[in-house]
PDB file of C-alpha atoms in Angstrom:
ATOM      1  CA  MET A   1      21.838 -10.829   3.577  1.00 89.00           C
ATOM      2  CA  GLY A   2      17.978 -10.791   3.625  1.00 90.00           C
ATOM      3  CA  TYR A   3      15.370  -8.801   1.451  1.00 91.00           C
ATOM      4  CA  VAL A   4      11.884  -8.172   1.309  1.00 92.00           C
ATOM      5  CA  LEU A   5      10.860  -6.797  -1.970  1.00 88.00           C
ATOM      6  CA  GLN A   6       7.752  -4.702  -2.059  1.00 82.00           C
ATOM      7  CA  THR A   7       5.726  -7.230  -4.128  1.00 78.00           C
ATOM      8  CA  GLY A   8       6.872 -10.146  -2.188  1.00 78.00           C
ATOM      9  CA  GLU A   9       8.238 -12.348  -5.041  1.00 88.00           C
ATOM     10  CA  LEU A  10       7.806 -15.776  -3.813  1.00 94.00           C
ATOM     11  CA  LEU A  11       8.815 -18.855  -6.179  1.00 95.00           C
ATOM     12  CA  SER A  12       5.803 -19.858  -7.756  1.00 95.00           C
ATOM     13  CA  PHE A  13       6.656 -23.534  -7.800  1.00 97.00           C
ATOM     14  CA  LEU A  14       7.265 -23.860  -4.010  1.00 96.00           C
ATOM     15  CA  CYS A  15       4.713 -23.848  -1.191  1.00 97.00           C
ATOM     16  CA  VAL A  16       4.910 -21.209   1.432  1.00 97.00           C
ATOM     17  CA  ARG A  17       7.027 -23.282   3.888  1.00 96.00           C
ATOM     18  CA  ASP A  18       9.340 -24.151   1.088  1.00 96.00           C
ATOM     19  CA  ASN A  19       9.875 -20.642   0.230  1.00 95.00           C
ATOM     20  CA  ILE A  20      10.619 -19.578   3.546  1.00 94.00           C
ATOM     21  CA  GLU A  21      12.866 -22.464   4.336  1.00 93.00           C
ATOM     22  CA  LEU A  22      14.921 -22.120   1.203  1.00 92.00           C
ATOM     23  CA  THR A  23      16.960 -19.163   2.389  1.00 86.00           C
ATOM     24  CA  ALA A  24      18.134 -21.072   5.496  1.00 85.00           C
ATOM     25  CA  ARG A  25      19.031 -24.027   3.459  1.00 88.00           C
ATOM     26  CA  LEU A  26      20.799 -21.967   0.829  1.00 88.00           C
ATOM     27  CA  CYS A  27      22.575 -20.060   3.470  1.00 84.00           C
ATOM     28  CA  GLY A  28      23.776 -23.008   5.097  1.00 84.00           C
ATOM     29  CA  ARG A  29      21.819 -22.444   8.366  1.00 80.00           C
ATOM     30  CA  PRO A  30      20.140 -25.809   9.055  1.00 80.00           C
ATOM     31  CA  ASP A  31      19.702 -24.546  12.544  1.00 79.00           C
ATOM     32  CA  LYS A  32      17.313 -21.943  11.537  1.00 80.00           C
ATOM     33  CA  VAL A  33      15.102 -24.279   9.425  1.00 81.00           C
ATOM     34  CA  ALA A  34      13.627 -25.472  12.716  1.00 82.00           C
ATOM     35  CA  GLU A  35      12.581 -21.858  13.658  1.00 87.00           C
ATOM     36  CA  VAL A  36      10.471 -21.453  10.417  1.00 92.00           C
ATOM     37  CA  THR A  37       7.497 -22.666  12.039  1.00 92.00           C
ATOM     38  CA  ARG A  38       7.612 -20.016  14.845  1.00 92.00           C
ATOM     39  CA  ILE A  39       8.346 -17.353  12.046  1.00 93.00           C
ATOM     40  CA  MET A  40       5.474 -18.398  10.138  1.00 95.00           C
ATOM     41  CA  GLU A  41       3.337 -18.467  13.330  1.00 95.00           C
ATOM     42  CA  ALA A  42       4.266 -14.932  14.539  1.00 94.00           C
ATOM     43  CA  LEU A  43       3.426 -13.749  11.047  1.00 95.00           C
ATOM     44  CA  GLY A  44      -0.042 -15.536  11.104  1.00 95.00           C
ATOM     45  CA  ILE A  45       0.643 -17.520   8.150  1.00 97.00           C
ATOM     46  CA  GLY A  46       1.389 -20.893   9.999  1.00 96.00           C
ATOM     47  CA  HIS A  47      -2.000 -22.473   8.525  1.00 97.00           C
ATOM     48  CA  LEU A  48      -0.612 -21.464   4.785  1.00 97.00           C
ATOM     49  CA  ALA A  49       2.584 -23.814   5.333  1.00 96.00           C
ATOM     50  CA  CYS A  50       1.392 -25.997   2.342  1.00 97.00           C
ATOM     51  CA  SER A  51      -0.240 -23.392   0.184  1.00 97.00           C
ATOM     52  CA  MET A  52       1.045 -22.470  -3.194  1.00 97.00           C
ATOM     53  CA  PRO A  53       1.745 -18.721  -3.739  1.00 96.00           C
ATOM     54  CA  ASP A  54      -1.030 -18.047  -6.434  1.00 95.00           C
ATOM     55  CA  ARG A  55      -3.646 -19.409  -3.896  1.00 96.00           C
ATOM     56  CA  ILE A  56      -2.688 -16.798  -1.061  1.00 96.00           C
ATOM     57  CA  SER A  57      -3.513 -13.131  -0.598  1.00 94.00           C
ATOM     58  CA  ILE A  58      -0.833 -10.217  -1.634  1.00 92.00           C
ATOM     59  CA  GLY A  59      -0.673  -9.529   2.150  1.00 93.00           C
ATOM     60  CA  GLU A  60       0.122 -13.365   2.749  1.00 95.00           C
ATOM     61  CA  ARG A  61       2.489 -13.352   0.324  1.00 95.00           C
ATOM     62  CA  GLN A  62       4.249 -10.271   1.678  1.00 95.00           C
ATOM     63  CA  ARG A  63       4.217 -11.973   5.057  1.00 95.00           C
ATOM     64  CA  ALA A  64       5.894 -15.130   3.649  1.00 96.00           C
ATOM     65  CA  ALA A  65       8.535 -12.719   2.011  1.00 95.00           C
ATOM     66  CA  ILE A  66       9.245 -11.235   5.294  1.00 95.00           C
ATOM     67  CA  GLY A  67       9.443 -15.027   6.780  1.00 95.00           C
ATOM     68  CA  ARG A  68      11.842 -15.966   4.044  1.00 94.00           C
ATOM     69  CA  ALA A  69      13.873 -12.787   4.851  1.00 93.00           C
ATOM     70  CA  LEU A  70      13.929 -13.424   8.469  1.00 92.00           C
ATOM     71  CA  ALA A  71      14.726 -17.396   8.206  1.00 90.00           C
ATOM     72  CA  SER A  72      18.554 -17.217   7.831  1.00 84.00           C
ATOM     73  CA  ALA A  73      19.139 -14.570  10.465  1.00 84.00           C
ATOM     74  CA  PRO A  74      20.865 -12.257   8.019  1.00 89.00           C
ATOM     75  CA  ALA A  75      23.609  -9.893   9.071  1.00 93.00           C
ATOM     76  CA  LEU A  76      21.786  -7.413   7.003  1.00 95.00           C
ATOM     77  CA  LEU A  77      18.051  -7.247   6.327  1.00 95.00           C
ATOM     78  CA  LEU A  78      17.000  -4.899   3.436  1.00 94.00           C
ATOM     79  CA  ALA A  79      13.347  -4.128   2.936  1.00 93.00           C
ATOM     80  CA  ASP A  80      11.276  -2.187   0.395  1.00 92.00           C
ATOM     81  CA  GLU A  81       8.095  -1.090   1.927  1.00 92.00           C
ATOM     82  CA  PRO A  82       7.687  -4.356   3.941  1.00 93.00           C
ATOM     83  CA  THR A  83       4.151  -3.340   5.519  1.00 92.00           C
ATOM     84  CA  ALA A  84       2.560  -1.748   2.448  1.00 90.00           C
ATOM     85  CA  ALA A  85       0.310  -4.473   1.921  1.00 89.00           C
ATOM     86  CA  LEU A  86      -0.501  -5.372   5.665  1.00 92.00           C
ATOM     87  CA  ASP A  87      -2.908  -3.799   8.198  1.00 92.00           C
ATOM     88  CA  PRO A  88      -1.945  -1.791  11.058  1.00 93.00           C
ATOM     89  CA  GLY A  89      -1.824  -4.568  13.383  1.00 93.00           C
ATOM     90  CA  LEU A  90       0.143  -6.911  11.009  1.00 94.00           C
ATOM     91  CA  SER A  91       2.686  -3.999  10.594  1.00 94.00           C
ATOM     92  CA  LYS A  92       3.275  -3.642  14.068  1.00 95.00           C
ATOM     93  CA  THR A  93       3.923  -7.540  14.242  1.00 94.00           C
ATOM     94  CA  VAL A  94       6.428  -7.168  11.512  1.00 94.00           C
ATOM     95  CA  MET A  95       8.234  -4.374  13.100  1.00 94.00           C
ATOM     96  CA  HIS A  96       8.502  -6.294  16.595  1.00 93.00           C
ATOM     97  CA  LEU A  97       9.978  -9.030  14.359  1.00 92.00           C
ATOM     98  CA  PHE A  98      12.688  -6.822  12.957  1.00 92.00           C
ATOM     99  CA  LEU A  99      13.241  -5.579  16.239  1.00 90.00           C
ATOM    100  CA  GLU A 100      13.888  -9.031  17.803  1.00 90.00           C
ATOM    101  CA  VAL A 101      16.270 -10.246  14.703  1.00 89.00           C
ATOM    102  CA  ALA A 102      18.210  -7.224  15.479  1.00 90.00           C
ATOM    103  CA  ARG A 103      18.274  -7.854  19.160  1.00 90.00           C
ATOM    104  CA  SER A 104      18.976 -11.541  19.028  1.00 89.00           C
ATOM    105  CA  GLU A 105      21.135 -11.848  15.827  1.00 88.00           C
ATOM    106  CA  GLY A 106      22.680  -8.217  15.582  1.00 92.00           C
ATOM    107  CA  THR A 107      21.014  -7.992  12.243  1.00 93.00           C
ATOM    108  CA  ALA A 108      21.093  -4.531  10.784  1.00 93.00           C
ATOM    109  CA  VAL A 109      17.497  -3.776   9.209  1.00 92.00           C
ATOM    110  CA  VAL A 110      17.336  -0.941   6.552  1.00 92.00           C
ATOM    111  CA  MET A 111      13.823  -0.188   5.699  1.00 90.00           C
ATOM    112  CA  VAL A 112      12.481   2.032   2.837  1.00 89.00           C
ATOM    113  CA  SER A 113       8.829   3.176   3.964  1.00 87.00           C
ATOM    114  CA  HIS A 114       6.124   5.555   3.529  1.00 84.00           C
ATOM    115  CA  ASP A 115       4.644   4.858   6.435  1.00 87.00           C
ATOM    116  CA  VAL A 116       6.462   7.657   8.655  1.00 85.00           C
ATOM    117  CA  GLY A 117       4.076   7.073  11.871  1.00 88.00           C
ATOM    118  CA  LEU A 118       5.271   3.291  12.101  1.00 89.00           C
ATOM    119  CA  VAL A 119       8.729   4.411  11.561  1.00 87.00           C
ATOM    120  CA  HIS A 120       8.428   7.094  14.424  1.00 88.00           C
ATOM    121  CA  GLU A 121       6.718   4.579  16.627  1.00 91.00           C
ATOM    122  CA  PHE A 122       9.145   2.084  16.485  1.00 89.00           C
ATOM    123  CA  LYS A 123      12.249   4.514  16.961  1.00 86.00           C
ATOM    124  CA  PHE A 124      13.839   3.816  13.560  1.00 85.00           C
ATOM    125  CA  ARG A 125      16.221   6.468  12.473  1.00 84.00           C
ATOM    126  CA  GLU A 126      14.861   8.420   9.667  1.00 83.00           C
ATOM    127  CA  ILE A 127      16.551   9.540   6.732  1.00 81.00           C
ATOM    128  CA  PRO A 128      14.756  11.674   4.513  1.00 75.00           C
ATOM    129  CA  VAL A 129      15.417  10.897   0.900  1.00 71.00           C
ATOM    130  CA  VAL A 130      14.566  13.466  -1.851  1.00 64.00           C
ATOM    131  CA  ILE A 131      15.298  12.637  -5.465  1.00 64.00           C
ATOM    132  CA  ARG A 132      15.315  15.185  -8.107  1.00 59.00           C
ATOM    133  CA  GLY A 133      11.916  15.528 -10.114  1.00 59.00           C
ATOM    134  CA  GLU A 134      10.768  12.213  -8.342  1.00 58.00           C
ATOM    135  CA  GLY A 135       9.173  13.612  -5.282  1.00 57.00           C
ATOM    136  CA  SER A 136      10.397  12.061  -1.847  1.00 56.00           C
ATOM    137  CA  GLY A 137      10.350   9.335   0.333  1.00 56.00           C
ATOM    138  CA  THR A 138      11.879   8.060   3.522  1.00 54.00           C
ATOM    139  CA  LEU A 139      14.749   5.549   4.262  1.00 54.00           C
ATOM    140  CA  ALA A 140      14.661   4.142   7.663  1.00 53.00           C
ATOM    141  CA  GLU A 141      17.291   2.179   9.634  1.00 51.00           C
ATOM    142  CA  LEU A 142      16.970   0.547  12.945  1.00 50.00           C
ATOM    143  CA  ASN A 143      18.056   2.731  15.688  1.00 46.00           C
ATOM    144  CA  ASP A 144      21.264   0.904  17.491  1.00 46.00           C
ATOM    145  CA  THR A 145      19.948   1.954  20.841  1.00 45.00           C
ATOM    146  CA  ARG A 146      16.735   0.384  20.393  1.00 46.00           C
ATOM    147  CA  ALA A 147      18.188  -2.749  19.186  1.00 47.00           C
ATOM    148  CA  GLY A 148      20.519  -3.250  22.308  1.00 48.00           C
ATOM    149  CA  GLY A 149      23.624  -1.751  20.621  1.00 46.00           C
ATOM    150  CA  SER A 150      25.126   2.041  21.001  1.00 43.00           C
ATOM    151  CA  SER A 151      24.655   4.751  18.617  1.00 38.00           C
TER     152      SER A 151
END
């Protein structure tokens, strides 16, 4: 399982590359360690490989956390507001990466998002969530037909 917390939550004592590689190593996926550079480049953080988390922006930390979640090609990816700290272009990049991992690895993607427009644009199945006394939100999961599977 891969997860993306809303605040990134990188390990402060590891550089960006080591934070991302750690998941693949812990999951016994040395084959995926080789893909970390490609993931970092796709997320626009390749130049930050040796940077420590406290030296990069919140959005860069969030992208590193997304890279960490994708690095082991998990069967299930849980994402809590993965694009909240990103600009619209980077948000679309992240959605494309989620679709790519769903297609290539068969990963199920479940995402909580307030960005309903992004959910609709990428044809995620929308599940409105209402919690008594706490307002509402949207839980989105990748539509199986969009990922190449069947509904």
